[in-house]
Coordinates of C-alpha atoms in Angstrom, one line a residue:
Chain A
X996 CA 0.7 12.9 -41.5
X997 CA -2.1 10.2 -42.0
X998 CA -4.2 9.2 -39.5
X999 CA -4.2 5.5 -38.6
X1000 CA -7.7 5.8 -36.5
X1001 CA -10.2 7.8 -34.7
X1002 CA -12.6 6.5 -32.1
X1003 CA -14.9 8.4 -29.8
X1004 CA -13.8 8.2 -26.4
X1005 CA -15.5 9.9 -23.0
X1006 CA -17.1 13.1 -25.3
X1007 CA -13.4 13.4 -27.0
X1008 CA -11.4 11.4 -29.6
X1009 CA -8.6 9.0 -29.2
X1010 CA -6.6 9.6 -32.6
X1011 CA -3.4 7.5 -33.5
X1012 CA -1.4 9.0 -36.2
X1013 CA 1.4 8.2 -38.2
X1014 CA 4.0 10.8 -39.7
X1015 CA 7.5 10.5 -41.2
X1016 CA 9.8 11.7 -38.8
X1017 CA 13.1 14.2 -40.1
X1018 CA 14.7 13.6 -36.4
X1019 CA 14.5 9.4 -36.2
X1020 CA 14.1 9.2 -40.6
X1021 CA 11.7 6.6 -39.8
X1022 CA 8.0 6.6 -39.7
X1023 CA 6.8 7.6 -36.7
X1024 CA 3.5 6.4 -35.4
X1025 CA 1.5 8.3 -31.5
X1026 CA -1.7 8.2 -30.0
X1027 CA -3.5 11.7 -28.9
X1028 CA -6.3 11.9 -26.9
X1029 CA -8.3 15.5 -27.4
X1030 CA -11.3 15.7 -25.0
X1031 CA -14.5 17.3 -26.0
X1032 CA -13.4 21.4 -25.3
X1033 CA -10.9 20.9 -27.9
X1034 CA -13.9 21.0 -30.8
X1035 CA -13.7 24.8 -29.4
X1036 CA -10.2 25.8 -29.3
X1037 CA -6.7 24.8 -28.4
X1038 CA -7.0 22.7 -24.5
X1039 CA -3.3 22.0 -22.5
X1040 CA -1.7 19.1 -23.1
X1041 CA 0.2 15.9 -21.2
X1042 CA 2.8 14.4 -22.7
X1043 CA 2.9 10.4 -21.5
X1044 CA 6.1 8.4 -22.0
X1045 CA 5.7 4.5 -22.3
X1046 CA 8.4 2.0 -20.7
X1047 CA 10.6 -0.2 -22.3
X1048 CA 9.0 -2.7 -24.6
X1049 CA 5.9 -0.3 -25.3
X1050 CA 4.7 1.4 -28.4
X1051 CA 2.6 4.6 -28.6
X1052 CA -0.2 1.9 -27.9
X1053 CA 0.5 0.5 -24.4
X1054 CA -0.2 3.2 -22.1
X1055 CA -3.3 4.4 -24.7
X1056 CA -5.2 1.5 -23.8
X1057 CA -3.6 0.9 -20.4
X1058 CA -3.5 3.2 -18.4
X1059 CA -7.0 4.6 -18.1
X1060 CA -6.3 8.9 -18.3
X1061 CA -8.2 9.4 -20.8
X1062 CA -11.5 9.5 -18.6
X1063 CA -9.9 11.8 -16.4
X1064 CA -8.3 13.8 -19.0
X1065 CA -11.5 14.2 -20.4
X1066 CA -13.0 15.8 -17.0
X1067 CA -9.8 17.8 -17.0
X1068 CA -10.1 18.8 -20.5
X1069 CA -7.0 18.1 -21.3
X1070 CA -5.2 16.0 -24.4
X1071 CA -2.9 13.6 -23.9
X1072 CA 0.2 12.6 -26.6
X1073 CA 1.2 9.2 -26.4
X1074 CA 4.6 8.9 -28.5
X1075 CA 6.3 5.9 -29.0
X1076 CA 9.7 4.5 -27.4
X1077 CA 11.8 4.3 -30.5
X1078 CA 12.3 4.2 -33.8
X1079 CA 11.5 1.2 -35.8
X1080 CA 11.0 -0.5 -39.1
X1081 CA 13.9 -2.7 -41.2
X1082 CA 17.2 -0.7 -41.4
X1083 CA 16.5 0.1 -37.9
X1084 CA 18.8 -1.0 -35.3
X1085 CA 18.2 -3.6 -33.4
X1086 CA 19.0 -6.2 -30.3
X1087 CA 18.5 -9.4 -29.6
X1088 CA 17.5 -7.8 -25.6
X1089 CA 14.6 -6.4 -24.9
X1090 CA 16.0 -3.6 -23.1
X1091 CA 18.3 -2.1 -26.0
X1092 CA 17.6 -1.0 -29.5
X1093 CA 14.1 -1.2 -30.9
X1094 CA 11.2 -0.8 -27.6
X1095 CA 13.9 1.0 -25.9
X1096 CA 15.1 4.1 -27.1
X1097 CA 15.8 5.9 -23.7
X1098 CA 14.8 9.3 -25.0
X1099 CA 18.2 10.4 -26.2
X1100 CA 20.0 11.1 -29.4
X1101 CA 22.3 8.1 -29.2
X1102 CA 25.6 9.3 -30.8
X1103 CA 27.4 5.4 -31.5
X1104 CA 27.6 3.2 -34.0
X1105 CA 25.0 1.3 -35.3
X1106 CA 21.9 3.1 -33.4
X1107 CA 23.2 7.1 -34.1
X1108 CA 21.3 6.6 -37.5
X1109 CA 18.1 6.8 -36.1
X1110 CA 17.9 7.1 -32.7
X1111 CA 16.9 10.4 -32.2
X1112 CA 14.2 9.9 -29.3
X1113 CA 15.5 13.5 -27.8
X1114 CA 14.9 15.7 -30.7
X1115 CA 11.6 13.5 -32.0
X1116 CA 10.0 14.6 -28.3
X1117 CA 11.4 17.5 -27.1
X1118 CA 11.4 19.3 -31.1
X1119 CA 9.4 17.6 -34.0
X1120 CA 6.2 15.7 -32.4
X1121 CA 5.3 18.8 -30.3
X1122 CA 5.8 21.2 -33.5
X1123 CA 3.9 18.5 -35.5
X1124 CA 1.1 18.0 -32.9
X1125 CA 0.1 22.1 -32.3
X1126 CA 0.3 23.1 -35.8
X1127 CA -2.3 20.2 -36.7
X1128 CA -4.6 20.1 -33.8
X1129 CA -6.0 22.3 -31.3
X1130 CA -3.4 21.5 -28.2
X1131 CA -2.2 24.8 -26.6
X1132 CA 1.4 25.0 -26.9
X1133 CA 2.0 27.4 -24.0
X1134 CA 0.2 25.1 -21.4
X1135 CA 2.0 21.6 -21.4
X1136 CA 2.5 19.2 -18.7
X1137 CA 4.8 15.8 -19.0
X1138 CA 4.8 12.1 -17.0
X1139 CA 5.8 8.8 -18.1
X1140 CA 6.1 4.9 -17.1
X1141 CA 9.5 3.2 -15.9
X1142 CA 11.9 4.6 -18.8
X1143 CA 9.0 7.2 -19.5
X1144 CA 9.4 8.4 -16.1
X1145 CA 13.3 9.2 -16.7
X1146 CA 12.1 10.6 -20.1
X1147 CA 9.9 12.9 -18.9
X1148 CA 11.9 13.9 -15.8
X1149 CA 15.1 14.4 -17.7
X1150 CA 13.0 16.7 -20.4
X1151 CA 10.9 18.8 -17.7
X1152 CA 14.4 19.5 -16.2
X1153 CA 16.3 20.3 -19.4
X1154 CA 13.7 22.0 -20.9
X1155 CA 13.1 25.3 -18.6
X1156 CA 9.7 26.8 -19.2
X1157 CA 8.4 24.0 -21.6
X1158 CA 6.5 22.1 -18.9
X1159 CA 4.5 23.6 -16.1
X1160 CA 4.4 20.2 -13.9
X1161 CA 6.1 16.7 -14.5
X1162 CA 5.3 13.3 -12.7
X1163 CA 6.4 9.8 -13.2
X1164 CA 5.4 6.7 -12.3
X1165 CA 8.0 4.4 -11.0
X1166 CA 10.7 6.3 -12.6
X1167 CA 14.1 5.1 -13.7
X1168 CA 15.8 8.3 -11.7
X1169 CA 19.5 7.3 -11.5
X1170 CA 20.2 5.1 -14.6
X1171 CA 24.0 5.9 -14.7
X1172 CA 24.0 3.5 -11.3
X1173 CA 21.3 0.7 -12.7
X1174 CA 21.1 -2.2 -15.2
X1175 CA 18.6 0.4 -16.8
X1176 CA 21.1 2.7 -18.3
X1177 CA 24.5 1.7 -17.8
X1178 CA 23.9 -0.9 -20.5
X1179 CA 22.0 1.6 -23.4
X1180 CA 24.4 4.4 -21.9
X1181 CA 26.9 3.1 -23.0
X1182 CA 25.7 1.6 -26.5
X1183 CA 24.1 4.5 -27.2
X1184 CA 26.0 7.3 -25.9
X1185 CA 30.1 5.5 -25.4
X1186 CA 31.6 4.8 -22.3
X1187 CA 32.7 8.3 -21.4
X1188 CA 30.3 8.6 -18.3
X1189 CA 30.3 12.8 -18.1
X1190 CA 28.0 12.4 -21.2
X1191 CA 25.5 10.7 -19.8
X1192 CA 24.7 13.1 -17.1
X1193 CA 22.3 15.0 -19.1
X1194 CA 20.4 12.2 -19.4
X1195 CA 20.1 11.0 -15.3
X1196 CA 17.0 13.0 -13.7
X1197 CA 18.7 12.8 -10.3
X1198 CA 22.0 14.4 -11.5
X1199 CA 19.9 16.8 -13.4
X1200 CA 17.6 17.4 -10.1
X1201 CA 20.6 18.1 -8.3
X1202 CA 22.3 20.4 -10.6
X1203 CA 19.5 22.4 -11.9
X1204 CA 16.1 22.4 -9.6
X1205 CA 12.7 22.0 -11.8
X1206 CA 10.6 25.6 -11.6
X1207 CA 7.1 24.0 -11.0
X1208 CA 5.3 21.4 -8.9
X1209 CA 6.8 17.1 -9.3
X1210 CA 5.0 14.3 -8.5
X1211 CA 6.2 10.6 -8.0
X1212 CA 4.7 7.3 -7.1
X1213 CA 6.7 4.5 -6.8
X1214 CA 5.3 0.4 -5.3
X1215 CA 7.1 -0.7 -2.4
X1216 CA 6.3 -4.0 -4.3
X1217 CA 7.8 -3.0 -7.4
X1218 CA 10.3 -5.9 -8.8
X1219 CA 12.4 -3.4 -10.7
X1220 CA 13.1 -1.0 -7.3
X1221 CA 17.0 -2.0 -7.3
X1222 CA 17.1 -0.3 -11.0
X1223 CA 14.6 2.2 -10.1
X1224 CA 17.5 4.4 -8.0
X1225 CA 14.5 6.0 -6.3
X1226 CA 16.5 7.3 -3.5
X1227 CA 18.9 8.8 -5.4
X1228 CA 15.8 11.2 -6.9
X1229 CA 14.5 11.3 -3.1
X1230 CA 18.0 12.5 -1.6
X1231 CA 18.2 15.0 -4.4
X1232 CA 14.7 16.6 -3.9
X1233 CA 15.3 16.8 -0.4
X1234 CA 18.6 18.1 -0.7
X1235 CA 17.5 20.8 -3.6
X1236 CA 13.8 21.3 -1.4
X1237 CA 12.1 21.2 -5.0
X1238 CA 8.6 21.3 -4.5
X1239 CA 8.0 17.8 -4.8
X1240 CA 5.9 14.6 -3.5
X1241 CA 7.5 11.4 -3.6
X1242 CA 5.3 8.9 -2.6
X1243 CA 6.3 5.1 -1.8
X1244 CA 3.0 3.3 -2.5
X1245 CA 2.2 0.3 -0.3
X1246 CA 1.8 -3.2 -2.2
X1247 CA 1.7 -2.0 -6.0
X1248 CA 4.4 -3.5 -8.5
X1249 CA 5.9 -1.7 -11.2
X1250 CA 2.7 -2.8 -14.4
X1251 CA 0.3 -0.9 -15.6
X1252 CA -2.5 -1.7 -12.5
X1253 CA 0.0 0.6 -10.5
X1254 CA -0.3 3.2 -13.0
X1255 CA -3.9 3.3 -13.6
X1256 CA -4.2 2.8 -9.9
X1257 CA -2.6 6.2 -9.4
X1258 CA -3.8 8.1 -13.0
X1259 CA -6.4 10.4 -11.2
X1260 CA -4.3 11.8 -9.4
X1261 CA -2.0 12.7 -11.5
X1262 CA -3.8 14.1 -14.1
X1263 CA -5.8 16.1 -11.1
X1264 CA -2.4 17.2 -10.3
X1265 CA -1.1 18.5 -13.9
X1266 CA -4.8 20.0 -14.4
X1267 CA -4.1 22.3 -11.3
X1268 CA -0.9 23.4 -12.9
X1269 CA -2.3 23.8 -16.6
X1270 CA -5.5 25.8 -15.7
X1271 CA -4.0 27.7 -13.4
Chain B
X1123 CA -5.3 14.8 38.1
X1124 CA -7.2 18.5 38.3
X1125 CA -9.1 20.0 35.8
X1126 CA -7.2 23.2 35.0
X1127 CA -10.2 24.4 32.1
X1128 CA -12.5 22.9 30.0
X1129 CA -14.0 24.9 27.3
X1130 CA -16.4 23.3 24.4
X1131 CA -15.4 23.4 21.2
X1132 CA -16.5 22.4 17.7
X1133 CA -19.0 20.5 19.3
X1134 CA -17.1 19.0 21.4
X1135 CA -14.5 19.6 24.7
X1136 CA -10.8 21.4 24.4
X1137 CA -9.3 20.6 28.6
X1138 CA -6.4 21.3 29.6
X1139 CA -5.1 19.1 32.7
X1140 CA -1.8 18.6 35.5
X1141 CA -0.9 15.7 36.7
X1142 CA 1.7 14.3 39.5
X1143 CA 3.8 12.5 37.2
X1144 CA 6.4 9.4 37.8
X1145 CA 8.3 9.9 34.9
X1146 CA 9.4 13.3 35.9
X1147 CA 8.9 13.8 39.3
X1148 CA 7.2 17.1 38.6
X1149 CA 4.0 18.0 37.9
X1150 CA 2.9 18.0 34.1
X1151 CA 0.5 19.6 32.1
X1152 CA -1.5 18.9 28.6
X1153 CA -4.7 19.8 26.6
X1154 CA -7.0 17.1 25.4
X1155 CA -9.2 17.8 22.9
X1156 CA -12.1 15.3 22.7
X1157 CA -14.8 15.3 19.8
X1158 CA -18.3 15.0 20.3
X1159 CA -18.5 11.5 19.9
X1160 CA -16.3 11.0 23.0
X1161 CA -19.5 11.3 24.9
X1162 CA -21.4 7.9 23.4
X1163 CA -18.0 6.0 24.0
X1164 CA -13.9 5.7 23.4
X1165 CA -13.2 7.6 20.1
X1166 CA -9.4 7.3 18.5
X1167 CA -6.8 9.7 19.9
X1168 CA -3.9 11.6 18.0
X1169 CA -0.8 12.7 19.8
X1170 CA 0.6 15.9 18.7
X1171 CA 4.1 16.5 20.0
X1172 CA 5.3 19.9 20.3
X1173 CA 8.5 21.5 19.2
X1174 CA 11.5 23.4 20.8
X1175 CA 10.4 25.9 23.5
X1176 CA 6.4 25.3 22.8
X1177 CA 4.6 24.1 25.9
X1178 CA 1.3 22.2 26.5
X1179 CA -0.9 25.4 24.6
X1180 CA 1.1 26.8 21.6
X1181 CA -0.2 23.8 19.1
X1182 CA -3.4 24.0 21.2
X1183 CA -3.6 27.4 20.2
X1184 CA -2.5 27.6 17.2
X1185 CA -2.1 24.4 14.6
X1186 CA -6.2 24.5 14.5
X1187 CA -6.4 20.5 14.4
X1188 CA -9.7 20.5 16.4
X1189 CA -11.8 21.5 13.8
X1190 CA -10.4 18.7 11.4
X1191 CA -10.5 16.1 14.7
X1192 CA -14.1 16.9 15.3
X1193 CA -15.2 16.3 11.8
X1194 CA -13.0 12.7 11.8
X1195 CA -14.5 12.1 15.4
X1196 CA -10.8 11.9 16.9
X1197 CA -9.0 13.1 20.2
X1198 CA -5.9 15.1 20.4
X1199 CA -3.4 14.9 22.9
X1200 CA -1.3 18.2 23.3
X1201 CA 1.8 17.1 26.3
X1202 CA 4.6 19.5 27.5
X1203 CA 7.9 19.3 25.6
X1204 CA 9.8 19.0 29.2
X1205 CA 9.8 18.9 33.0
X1206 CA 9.7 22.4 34.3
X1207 CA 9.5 24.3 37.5
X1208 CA 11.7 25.3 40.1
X1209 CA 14.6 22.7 41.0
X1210 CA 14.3 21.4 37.4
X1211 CA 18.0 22.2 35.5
X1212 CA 17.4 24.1 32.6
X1213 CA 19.9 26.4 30.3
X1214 CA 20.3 29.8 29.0
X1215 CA 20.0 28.8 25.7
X1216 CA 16.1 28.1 24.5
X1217 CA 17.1 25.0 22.7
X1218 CA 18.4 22.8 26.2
X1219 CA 16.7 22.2 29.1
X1220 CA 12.9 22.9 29.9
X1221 CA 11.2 23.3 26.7
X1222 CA 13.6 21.2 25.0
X1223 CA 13.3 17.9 26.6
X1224 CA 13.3 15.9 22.9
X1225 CA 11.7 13.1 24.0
X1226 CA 14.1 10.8 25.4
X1227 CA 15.1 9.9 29.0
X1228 CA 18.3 11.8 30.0
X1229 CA 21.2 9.5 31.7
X1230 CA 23.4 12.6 32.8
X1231 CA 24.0 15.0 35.3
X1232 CA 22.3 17.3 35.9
X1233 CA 19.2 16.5 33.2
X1234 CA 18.5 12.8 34.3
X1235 CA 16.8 13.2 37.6
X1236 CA 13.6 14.8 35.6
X1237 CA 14.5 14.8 32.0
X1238 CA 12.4 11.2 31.1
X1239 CA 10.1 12.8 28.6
X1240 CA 10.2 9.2 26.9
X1241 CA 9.1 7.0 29.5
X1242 CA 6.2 10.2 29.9
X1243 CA 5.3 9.9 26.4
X1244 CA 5.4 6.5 25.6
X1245 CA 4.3 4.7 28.9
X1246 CA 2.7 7.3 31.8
X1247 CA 0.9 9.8 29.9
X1248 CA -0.9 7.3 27.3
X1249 CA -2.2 5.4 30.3
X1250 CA -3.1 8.1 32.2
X1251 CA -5.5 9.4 29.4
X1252 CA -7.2 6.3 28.3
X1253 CA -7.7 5.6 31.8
X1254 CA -9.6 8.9 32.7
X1255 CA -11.0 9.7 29.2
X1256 CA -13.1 8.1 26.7
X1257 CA -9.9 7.5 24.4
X1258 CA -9.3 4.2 23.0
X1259 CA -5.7 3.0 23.8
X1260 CA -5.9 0.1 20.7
X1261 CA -6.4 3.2 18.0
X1262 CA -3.7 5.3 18.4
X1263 CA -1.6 8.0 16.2
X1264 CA 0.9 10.5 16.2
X1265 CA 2.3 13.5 14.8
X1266 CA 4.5 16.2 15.7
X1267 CA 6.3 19.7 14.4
X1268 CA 10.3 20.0 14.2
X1269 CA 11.3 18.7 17.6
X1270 CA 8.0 17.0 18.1
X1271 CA 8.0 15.6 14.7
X1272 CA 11.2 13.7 15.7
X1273 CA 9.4 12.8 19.0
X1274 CA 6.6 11.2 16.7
X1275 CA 9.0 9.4 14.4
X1276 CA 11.4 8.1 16.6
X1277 CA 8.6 6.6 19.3
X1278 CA 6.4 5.4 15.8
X1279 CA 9.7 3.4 15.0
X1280 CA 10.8 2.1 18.2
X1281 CA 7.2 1.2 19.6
X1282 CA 5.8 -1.2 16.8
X1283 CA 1.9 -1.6 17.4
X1284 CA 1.4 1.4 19.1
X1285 CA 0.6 3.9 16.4
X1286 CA -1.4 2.9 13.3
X1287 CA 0.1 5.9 11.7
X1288 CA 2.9 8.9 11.8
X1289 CA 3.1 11.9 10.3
X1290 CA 5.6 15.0 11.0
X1291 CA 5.6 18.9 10.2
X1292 CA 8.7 20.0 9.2
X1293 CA 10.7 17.1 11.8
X1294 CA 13.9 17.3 13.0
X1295 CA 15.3 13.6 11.2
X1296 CA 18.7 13.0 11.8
X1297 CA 19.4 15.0 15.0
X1298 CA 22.8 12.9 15.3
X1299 CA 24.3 15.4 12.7
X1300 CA 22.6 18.7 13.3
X1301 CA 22.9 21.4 15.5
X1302 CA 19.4 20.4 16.7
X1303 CA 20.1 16.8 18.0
X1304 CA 24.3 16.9 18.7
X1305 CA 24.3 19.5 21.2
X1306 CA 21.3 18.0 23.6
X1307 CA 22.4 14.4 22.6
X1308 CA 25.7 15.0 24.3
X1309 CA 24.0 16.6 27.2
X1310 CA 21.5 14.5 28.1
X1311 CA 22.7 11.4 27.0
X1312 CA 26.7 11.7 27.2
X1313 CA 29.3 11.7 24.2
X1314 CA 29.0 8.0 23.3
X1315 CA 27.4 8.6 20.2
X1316 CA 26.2 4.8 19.8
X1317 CA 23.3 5.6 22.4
X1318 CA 21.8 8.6 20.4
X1319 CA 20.8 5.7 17.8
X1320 CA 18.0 5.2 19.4
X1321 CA 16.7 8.9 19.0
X1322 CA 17.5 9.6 15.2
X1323 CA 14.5 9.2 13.3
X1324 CA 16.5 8.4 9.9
X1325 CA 19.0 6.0 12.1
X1326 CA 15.4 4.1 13.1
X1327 CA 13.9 4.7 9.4
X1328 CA 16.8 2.3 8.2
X1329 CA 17.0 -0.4 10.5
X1330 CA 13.5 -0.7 11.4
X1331 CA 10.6 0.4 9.2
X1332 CA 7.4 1.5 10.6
X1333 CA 4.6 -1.0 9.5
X1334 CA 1.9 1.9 9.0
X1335 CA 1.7 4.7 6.6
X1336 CA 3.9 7.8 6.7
X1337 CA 3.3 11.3 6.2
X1338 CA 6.4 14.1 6.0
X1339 CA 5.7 17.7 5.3
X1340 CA 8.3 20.5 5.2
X1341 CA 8.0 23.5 3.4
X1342 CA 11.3 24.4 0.6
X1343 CA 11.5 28.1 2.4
X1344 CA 11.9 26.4 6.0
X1345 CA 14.5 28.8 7.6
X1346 CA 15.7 25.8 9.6
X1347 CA 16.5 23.4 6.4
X1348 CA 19.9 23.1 7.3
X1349 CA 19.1 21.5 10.9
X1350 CA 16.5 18.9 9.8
X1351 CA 17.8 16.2 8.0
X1352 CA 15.1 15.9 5.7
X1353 CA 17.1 14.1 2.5
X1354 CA 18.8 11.8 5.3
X1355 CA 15.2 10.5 5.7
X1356 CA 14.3 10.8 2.3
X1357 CA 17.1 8.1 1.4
X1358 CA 16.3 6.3 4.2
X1359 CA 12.7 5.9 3.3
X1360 CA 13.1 5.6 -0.6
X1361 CA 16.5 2.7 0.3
X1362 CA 13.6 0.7 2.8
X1363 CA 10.7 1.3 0.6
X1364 CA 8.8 2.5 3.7
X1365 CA 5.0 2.8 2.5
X1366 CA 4.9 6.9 3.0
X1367 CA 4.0 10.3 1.5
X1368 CA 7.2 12.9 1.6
X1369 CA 6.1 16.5 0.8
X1370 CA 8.5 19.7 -0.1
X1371 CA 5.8 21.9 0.0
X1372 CA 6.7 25.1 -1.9
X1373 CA 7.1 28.0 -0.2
X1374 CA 6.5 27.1 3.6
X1375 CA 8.4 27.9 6.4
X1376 CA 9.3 26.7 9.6
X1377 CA 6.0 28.3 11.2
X1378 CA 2.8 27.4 12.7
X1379 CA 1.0 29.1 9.5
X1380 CA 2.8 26.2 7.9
X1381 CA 1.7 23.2 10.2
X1382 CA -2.0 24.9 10.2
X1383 CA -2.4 24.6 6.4
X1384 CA -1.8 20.9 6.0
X1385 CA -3.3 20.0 9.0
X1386 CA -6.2 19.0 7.3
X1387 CA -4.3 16.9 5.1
X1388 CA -2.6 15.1 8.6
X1389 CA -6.0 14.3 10.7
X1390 CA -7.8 13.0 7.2
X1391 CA -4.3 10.8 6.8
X1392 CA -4.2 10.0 10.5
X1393 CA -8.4 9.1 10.1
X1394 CA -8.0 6.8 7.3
X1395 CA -5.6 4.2 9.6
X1396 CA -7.4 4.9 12.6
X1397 CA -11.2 4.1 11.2
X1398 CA -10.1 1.4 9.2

């Protein structure tokens, strides 16, 4: 692992690190923000999951948690959204290949090679990210952007006990029905749609239940809602009663003002479930 | 009107009050709750709509909103769930008839003569109050628990203006297919089930909107789960992008100890819209 930078930021660091990765066999490049306790020992730790087009870089600069991640004392990974490099797979879209990894291990011809976004978050970054800084293994929380959000839904509920709390902002939550998932769905994973269950939040929300506290905001202005499937994740936490707040937020759209907008709270909202 | 008591109370005055009223035919009873400010001029008012069985006093008693209205400077309006008294029908069964008047004006035999607990509600009880108390008609909200919750959706939906915001405990949300809403549909308004439109909160949710913010709570233990609809409003309010806050709040039940512990969170949301 080398590290690309360190900058001082509200009493902490804000690290970005680069490390070859066995799951994707590329180099793998994520942002970590460790506020100012963790000079003293190991703090809890939110995972954020960028959207489409993003690197490890977007939300980092973005979307603003590290000032209250910092009052929190917690760190905060940001990982990147796909493999990359030459010899990587590729597509001409913006919303396939490269940028877009979906956080799955695609299993089809040409991206099986190295799309291995599953295993790289859910296995190797958090191995690689406790055994070289002080992050608390035990207490970890997960949320995410737009295809972030349906990462880190679809991990907290396929992961029991990894994640005390998960949010999402403006969540893809029912990509088997939306132009944001039927398309990498099925490049990634084939056309047999019983394997992409494991991979829609609000199939997984229905089947399984998620054993801690969820939060989601979602605009009413956001220009994405028709992919967003948001009542699909709203029917199956009502139907489920999963401790949950879903919240449909007046005016915002689906950028990163929304997200910042709403990044207090959140983070307030993971802190209560990592300290408690 | 008569003055039944008057009793202060966080600084302010808790009344309770009867009434001849048109809508009914019978006399009527409610408590008022006015904050201190009330005495320097009209303050906003909060209706809080009452479920199955409860009468003018059990919320009164016992969802401890005054303290929360006092602080916010608001009034509270506690009405009667039904007609009652002698030569009003009624039913063995607690969930028909007086205490279970669901807020609607009854077109059959034998319920229609009194049962017109809408036209109460929404037209003779609203002016009667800002007439005789320093309540101001143009800032108005409401809220309600199970069958009261319903009451407060389904007038927040079909009288646009009115309320600047709704919220709900644990509402009743699609009655038209629960054993809370079939049974007394048919009774009071006949088997035509076209005219119990008109009284289904989720029905309303997706043809109308409600140009305010919304607030659900219900807790994930509520023993009544089955009769409340709650993912039928969740679609509908995720499908219309409603502007709202939906809570499953771990652990609740069906229970006033339930409405009393977010009832801060209601009179803060219900302050925000009414002192903006």
């Amino acid at each position: 692992m080398r590290t690309i930078s360190e900058s001082k930021c509200f009493g902490g660091v804000q690290g970005v690190y680069a490390h070859a990765s066995e799951a994707t066999g590329t180099e793998m490049t994520f942002g970590l923000f460790l506020p100012e306790e963790a000079a003293a020992g190991p703090v809890p730790v939110l995972w954020f999951l960028s959207g489409l087009t993003c690197t490890h870089e977007n939300a980092m600069v973005k979307a603003g948690a590290q000032k209250w991640a910092a009052e929190q004392g917690i760190a905060v990974v940001y990982p990147d959204t796909s493999p990359r490099g030459e010899g990587v797979a590729d597509d001409a879209a913006w919303d396939l290949g490269q940028g877009a990894g979906f956080y799955l291990n695609a299993t089809e011809a040409p991206w099986a090679k190295h799309y291995r976004m599953w295993d790289y978050i859910a296995d190797e970054l958090p191995a690689l990210v406790t055994r070289n800084f002080a992050v608390d293994g035990e207490r970890q929380a997960i949320t995410g952007h737009s295809m972030g959000g349906h990462g880190a839904l679809t991990l907290a509920l396929s992961l029991p006990g990894r994640f005390r709390s998960v949010s999402a902002f403006a969540p893809i939550c029912n990509p088997m029905k939306s132009d944001w998932g039927r398309k990498q769905f099925t490049a990634y994973l084939g056309p047999d749609e019983a394997r992409w269950h494991a991979h829609d939040a609000s199939v997984l929300m229905f089947a399984r239940h998620f054993a801690g506290p969820v939060l989601i905001d979602t605009g009413t202005a956001d220009e994405h809602a028709a992919k967003l499937g948001t009542p699909a994740m709203a029917l199956a936490i009502a139907e489920r009663r999963q401790p949950a707040t879903l919240r449909l937020q007046p005016g915002y759209d689906h950028g990163y003002f929304f997200v910042s907008s709403f990044m207090e709270d959140h983070i307030a909202f993971h802190a209560e479930a990592l300290w408690a």
